[in-house]
Amino acid sequence: MTDLPLSQPAAAMPGRRTGSLLAQDDRTRRRNAAESRFRLYGVIAIAISMIALVVLLATILTGGAGAFRQTYLNIPVTLDAEVLDPNGNRDPAEMAKVLTLAYGRVLDAAVDGTIARHGIQIEGLSEADIDGLISREASAQVRDRVLANPELVGQTVEFDVLVGGRIDGYFKGRVTMDSAERDSNTSPQQLMLAQELADRGEMVTRFNWNFLTNADASDQRPEAAGVGVAILGSLYMMLVVLVLSVPIGVAASIYLEEFAPKNRLTDIIEVNISNLAAVPSIVFGILGLAAFINFAGLPQSAPIVGGLVLTLMTLPTIIISTRAALKAVPPSIRDAALGVGASKMQSVFHHVLPLAMPGILTGTIIGLAQALGETAPLLLIGMVAFVRNFPDGLPGGLMDPASALPVQVFNWTQRSDPAFIERASGAIIVLLIFLLCMNLLAIWLRRRFERRW
Amino acid sequence: MPLSWAIFASFLLAAAGYIIGRSRAFASAGPDVRKLHSRPTYHGYSVALTALFPPLAVLALAGLLRMAGVLSAEAGPVVGLLALGAGVVGLGLGVTRIGQQFQARNAVERMVLGLLMLCSLIAIVTTAGIVLSLVFETGRFFQVYDWRTFFFGTEWTPRFQGNSQLGIVPLLWGTLYISFIALLVAVPIGLFAAIYMSEYASGRVRSIVKPAIEILAGIPTIVYGLFALITVGPLLRDYFAQPLGLGNSGSSVLTAGLVMGIMLIPFVSSLSDDIINAVPQSLRDGALGLGSTPSETVRQVVLPAALPGIVGAVLLAASRAIGETMIVVLGAGAAAQMSLNPLEAMTTITVKIVSQLTGDSDFNSPETLVAFALGLTLFVITLALNVVALYIVRKYREQYE
Amino acid sequence: MYDTNRRVETAVTPDDIKIQARKVQVYYGDKHALKDVDVDILDKTVTAFIGPSGCGKSTFLRCINRMNDTIPIARVEGQILLDNEDVYDRRVDPVQLRAKVGMVFQKPNPFPKSIYDNVAYGPRIHGLARNRSELDGIVEKALRGAALWNEVKDRLQEPGTGLSGGQQQRLCIARAVATSPEVLLMDEPCSALDPIATAQVEDLIEELREQFSVVIVTHSMQQAARVSQKTAFFHLGNLVEYGDTDDIFTRPRDSRTEAYISGRIG
């Protein structure tokens, strides 16, 4: 001890705090004020995040709820045999030659009839207003039903036909008398007519299953557009991702975590995987376009290509979470298996892998959920195309053009009719419900099988 | 899938191999199965795998040759028969190896190990695929378009009839401007949220807020994009841009930046949370024991100690922001311009990649090929950020392990 | 049943009492970790807390400067008077309290800052120096006080984490001393140190006694015997015996104390 000991008495030390503990001095008060401010910043940060979450979900939910309700007009349609079956033999093949246009005329007559029956008189109501009341899709709707059941021809049948997008919007509050004044696609008179029909119970707005089962519809017919093709396309892609990424991802993780020697190659692989996980998704889209479509010659818009691209994107996520799950299995389990004479491979496949399974499944589901919501790479491989036909069953359907839920959302945001924004929000609700289910499943798996060592 | 029958047949062959192998093993063991080195099942697997690999290899090779254009589609049946022949040969070889001394288990394990290794190479193959496709197509672009005009040109006006100006500078400006605003929103909010959660919040608050922030992280970017398009954009236009006379576009740098910032909050906060929690408790105790307030402890001890990790997290967030596509496609607009006014519509690299590749123009035109050059630029920028960030974060973790 | 030997303070005048603990209880959730502790700690004295691990000695130490506040599930009842003011009074700010009652921890925990900034940290947050030269003075004195000055005076700007374990612990002591506390709490300060560093720190404690009331928790009876004037023996959350160190080690009154110092429990 060469240093000088402290020699002065305590009271003489400079800067020693004196005074009672029970009273805060100025400096402490200032410091405590700074403390409260700092805490407040934290509270504000969390409040902003929470508000953002609530506002985000609320706008989507309120905006999209309308897509699940649809307005229909109930009218008796006289299916005039002379127009619909000129040859009179009820042969579906010959009746198929009758154009949708003819059904449109039959429907127009039916609408006129209904208006006349109720004696509705509206000043300034034009013929175009009456014809525009029902959707252009309605005649196709009627035609499909007649072709499926030719016996209907010649009878008067009650139909629930889709009404036009503007009329539907009126009952959902999107279209008002004021906006109709400025809109060339509708008029206040048309809305009044719709209101009259609704008052008489002929026009009703009710739950819309067709939104989930219909295919996309053209620009002019938002009321007929649905997410059926998109759901099926997304489902196909998820199947491809599941079938490819799980075995490959788990195999790669097992190798890297359990067998790989520590050398340059494995180092490169590891750095590579963590970097791949952070590569922008759109770059994977470029890869898909260049490798799978231009080089390998796979068809555009096909779920197989989307699935392959999403597989490559999901693999890093699955590998990272699988390795974490494998790492969490204590070495004592491996030692125990090796101790009774199992080979390394047997110890991994018989003991480590089953114990890591819940963690692997959780990671896989989260990876799949990510893939399900991914949009950008799918745009580049042509999934944004307008697809009206459902893809075939598996496995051939993998090569057919299809859409995907998030891409369908994007597609609808690019349309001019604001009714499509409602559809887009509705499609997001469907997407979020799928994601919610997947995440709940992951949470359940984690709770149910979580093991602590 | 013309050759699916061949694949199917190979698997049948393998199944047959398994049964044959197992029964041959039983037969060769005689009355006492224990005389075998490996259990009969392993002999079965061994034969199945030796029967399966050769035809699959033949088919994979044929597929590659077909893509490269060496092989025509008519060669399909020949390839299929060739594959089946290879399978039968493999099966025969596998069966002849069966015997009491044959180490079937070791053989199977070696093959499985090879398979596992092959799977782990997929990451490298993917990266190679990305780099190759980007570099190859970018090379083609630079053959028809001067690279100096691309990298230094300040004008972006693609035209269908050709003679386009394809300068990346305005796109880069839009990208960086939007990312900057996004980070300006996400970093303070995410960081403060993480600090509050790890240093102040009670267990109950944490159990509510943490999952809520995770929900924010799980929402697909297309949802954020729609939010920007139908809510934030019109809001900013009607209450800020038009009253202030700064523009009348719903799509703007600020719209995209704000929404992207919200998207990045959970990313920043969860990374920061990990990093702050890695700072040892003993440092906090030391500061508190000297009489610092919790906020002084955080600002003067915890944050400086966590700084490298947080810098890494911010870089990763920046890389995310630069590569983000859907929010900017729906929120930022398509006008390539360089302006300081955040309420004006601008565009980004990712937006232009989408618009150039989803258009109808000829695939070999510079207007389409430029997308690959943009993609390569994007890839290089984000890769550089990621490499640096991951390196910093790893070094940081090691320091406290 | 051991009330008779709880307080041995006959030779002490009340003026010398720095800390008075009365009926202190600590609960960790449902667990009653410390029961009915009464003790008087003297000024300018080294008091050692000994006992088997888990006996509550560290818990009690952390009560004195309210470090237990940082553990959400911990709850403290009873009174701890510092100069006749209850540190658990609602009006007391733990920040001011900890400026008066410094603490040194089991593992050396220098901040990832320079040696100078480590020592200057306390004076800075509490605003003890009016200017740079005064701060320099405080830092030098604290480092001298911690017997570290000669070893580090030429490299004050180097990181504190680069020092050896013993130096780091002395740096932490200097850091605590720099705020000029009245009481210095040390929680097993030598348990992570080698014998030579331990000896240095023990010498230092002897010198620190001239200024402060030092309370040291230790698992080493030899260390307690070497450095302390008073010793308290804790067992299963009870303060079993408290008295002059010499008495505790030579003439323990409680059978449990005797069993512990002779190595039969603990």
XYZ file of C-alpha atoms in Angstrom, chain A residues 27 31-32 34-36 38-46 48-50 52-53 55-57 59-60 63 247-256 259 265 268-269 271-276 278-284 286-287 289-291 294-297 304 312 315 319 341-346 349-350 369-370 372-376 379-380 384 399 406-407 409-410 413-414 421 424-425 428 431-432 435 439 446, chain B residues 1 39 42 64 67-68 105 108-110 112-113 115-117 119-124 126-127 129-130 133-134 137 188-190 192-197 200-201 205 208-209 212-216 218-224 226-227 229-231 262 265 291-296 298-299 303 316 319-320 322-326 329-330 350-351 353-354 357-358 363 371-372 374-376 378-379 382-383 386-387 390 394:
200
model
C -30.838 18.626 -7.799
C -33.194 14.548 -11.735
C -36.508 13.005 -10.794
C -35.899 14.097 -15.952
C -36.664 10.557 -14.865
C -40.411 11.111 -15.251
C -37.833 9.755 -19.806
C -40.504 7.336 -18.627
C -43.097 9.420 -20.409
C -41.189 9.085 -23.688
C -41.381 5.325 -23.269
C -45.092 5.462 -22.574
C -45.592 7.708 -25.600
C -43.612 5.338 -27.823
C -45.716 2.396 -26.736
C -48.034 5.396 -30.605
C -47.382 1.776 -31.518
C -50.640 0.646 -29.966
C -51.060 2.659 -34.959
C -52.015 -0.996 -34.566
C -56.085 2.398 -36.339
C -54.549 0.094 -38.935
C -56.764 -2.832 -38.015
C -59.562 0.964 -41.006
C -59.091 -2.389 -42.685
C -63.398 -0.774 -44.843
C -37.814 -31.464 -45.505
C -35.027 -29.408 -47.071
C -34.937 -26.923 -44.210
C -34.927 -29.564 -41.505
C -32.312 -31.643 -43.347
C -30.059 -28.613 -43.783
C -30.476 -27.649 -40.130
C -29.680 -31.142 -38.916
C -26.540 -31.185 -40.993
C -25.368 -27.755 -39.898
C -22.862 -33.022 -38.252
C -17.467 -24.108 -46.088
C -19.762 -19.586 -45.555
C -23.054 -21.473 -45.460
C -23.142 -16.391 -43.072
C -25.015 -17.037 -46.288
C -28.160 -18.186 -44.543
C -28.329 -15.230 -42.187
C -27.752 -12.872 -45.097
C -30.360 -14.567 -47.273
C -32.338 -10.284 -44.883
C -32.327 -10.077 -48.697
C -35.299 -7.974 -49.896
C -38.155 -10.177 -51.028
C -38.346 -8.499 -54.404
C -34.881 -9.827 -55.240
C -36.287 -13.337 -54.865
C -36.221 -11.340 -59.850
C -34.542 -14.690 -59.223
C -38.385 -14.593 -63.080
C -34.875 -15.208 -64.367
C -34.400 -18.784 -63.158
C -36.931 -17.460 -68.389
C -34.378 -20.223 -67.835
C -36.378 -23.285 -66.768
C -39.345 -22.362 -68.936
C -45.611 -23.866 -58.781
C -36.398 -20.128 -51.330
C -35.942 -21.606 -46.144
C -33.423 -23.184 -41.015
C -24.461 -47.673 -28.477
C -26.627 -45.700 -30.901
C -24.855 -44.181 -33.869
C -24.714 -40.391 -34.161
C -27.352 -40.558 -36.877
C -29.613 -42.720 -34.726
C -33.235 -39.108 -35.655
C -34.531 -41.167 -32.707
C -47.385 -17.275 -42.421
C -44.684 -14.926 -43.683
C -48.581 -16.352 -47.232
C -48.515 -12.571 -46.807
C -45.684 -11.956 -49.269
C -46.597 -9.934 -52.337
C -43.676 -8.315 -54.105
C -45.831 -9.572 -58.862
C -42.682 -10.223 -60.868
C -50.771 -10.116 -60.912
C -49.171 -25.271 -63.643
C -52.032 -10.548 -51.246
C -51.571 -10.122 -54.982
C -55.364 -7.139 -52.896
C -52.732 -5.265 -54.889
C -56.027 -1.340 -55.465
C -55.016 -0.592 -59.069
C -61.027 -0.787 -52.405
C -59.278 -5.264 -51.327
C -59.899 -4.611 -47.628
C -57.125 -8.553 -46.415
C -55.790 -13.036 -45.359
C -55.538 -11.841 -41.752
C -52.636 -15.621 -40.594
C -50.286 -18.014 -35.474
C -45.655 -23.886 -28.224
C -44.648 -33.174 -66.221
C -30.492 -55.019 -38.765
C -31.045 -51.181 -42.804
C -30.631 -29.252 -66.467
C -33.137 -26.037 -69.626
C -29.768 -25.273 -71.115
C -26.297 -49.180 -41.314
C -27.236 -45.900 -45.167
C -25.989 -43.289 -42.738
C -23.298 -42.171 -45.167
C -28.269 -39.882 -45.578
C -25.442 -37.630 -44.452
C -28.328 -35.981 -48.592
C -28.352 -33.683 -45.564
C -25.217 -31.958 -46.798
C -29.788 -29.794 -48.603
C -27.579 -27.413 -46.656
C -25.936 -26.346 -49.904
C -29.264 -24.976 -51.125
C -28.538 -21.677 -49.397
C -25.394 -21.245 -51.424
C -29.863 -19.710 -53.941
C -27.337 -16.954 -53.426
C -28.703 -18.107 -58.443
C -29.516 -14.577 -57.320
C -29.278 -14.053 -62.718
C -28.742 -10.438 -61.651
C -29.087 -9.799 -67.123
C -36.902 6.501 -31.585
C -40.278 4.842 -31.116
C -38.921 1.308 -31.349
C -38.006 3.848 -26.451
C -40.623 1.111 -26.539
C -37.887 -1.489 -26.036
C -36.325 0.515 -23.191
C -39.658 0.954 -21.470
C -40.490 -2.722 -21.856
C -39.828 -0.113 -16.533
C -42.891 -2.069 -17.578
C -48.083 -4.360 -19.164
C -50.189 -7.110 -23.207
C -47.854 -4.850 -25.149
C -49.491 -6.478 -29.608
C -46.166 -5.361 -31.032
C -45.657 -8.873 -32.379
C -48.993 -8.578 -34.171
C -47.695 -5.402 -35.800
C -46.856 -10.245 -38.366
C -49.014 -8.035 -40.575
C -48.096 -8.452 -44.264
C -46.648 -5.392 -45.979
C -49.491 -5.284 -48.488
C -51.763 -4.392 -45.557
C -49.497 -1.493 -44.656
C -53.287 -0.391 -48.426
C -53.273 1.565 -45.160
C -53.107 4.282 -49.884
C -56.550 4.678 -48.354
C -55.925 6.235 -44.936
C -44.781 1.957 -38.299
C -41.247 -0.313 -35.110
C -27.484 6.456 -6.782
C -28.349 6.985 -10.437
C -31.974 7.112 -11.389
C -33.187 4.354 -13.722
C -33.157 6.751 -16.671
C -29.585 7.814 -15.928
C -30.226 3.550 -19.144
C -28.786 6.632 -20.822
C -27.263 2.430 -23.920
C -30.676 -3.955 -40.485
C -31.716 -2.473 -45.201
C -35.328 -3.534 -44.664
C -34.508 0.168 -48.681
C -35.734 -3.198 -49.919
C -39.377 -2.725 -48.938
C -41.671 -2.825 -51.946
C -45.415 -2.913 -51.357
C -45.640 0.882 -54.568
C -48.937 1.892 -52.976
C -38.228 -1.249 -55.864
C -41.238 0.544 -57.365
C -38.380 -2.839 -60.615
C -42.030 -3.792 -60.283
C -41.052 -6.009 -65.050
C -44.844 -6.088 -64.939
C -38.181 -8.534 -72.543
C -34.932 -3.708 -63.769
C -32.126 -6.241 -63.338
C -31.794 -1.853 -60.424
C -32.162 -5.217 -58.695
C -28.419 -5.721 -58.630
C -30.527 -2.945 -54.530
C -28.996 -6.331 -53.747
C -28.755 -4.233 -48.822
C -26.133 -6.975 -48.772
C -26.607 -6.690 -43.789
C -23.045 -7.947 -43.749
C -24.723 -8.854 -38.774
C -22.361 -10.873 -33.657
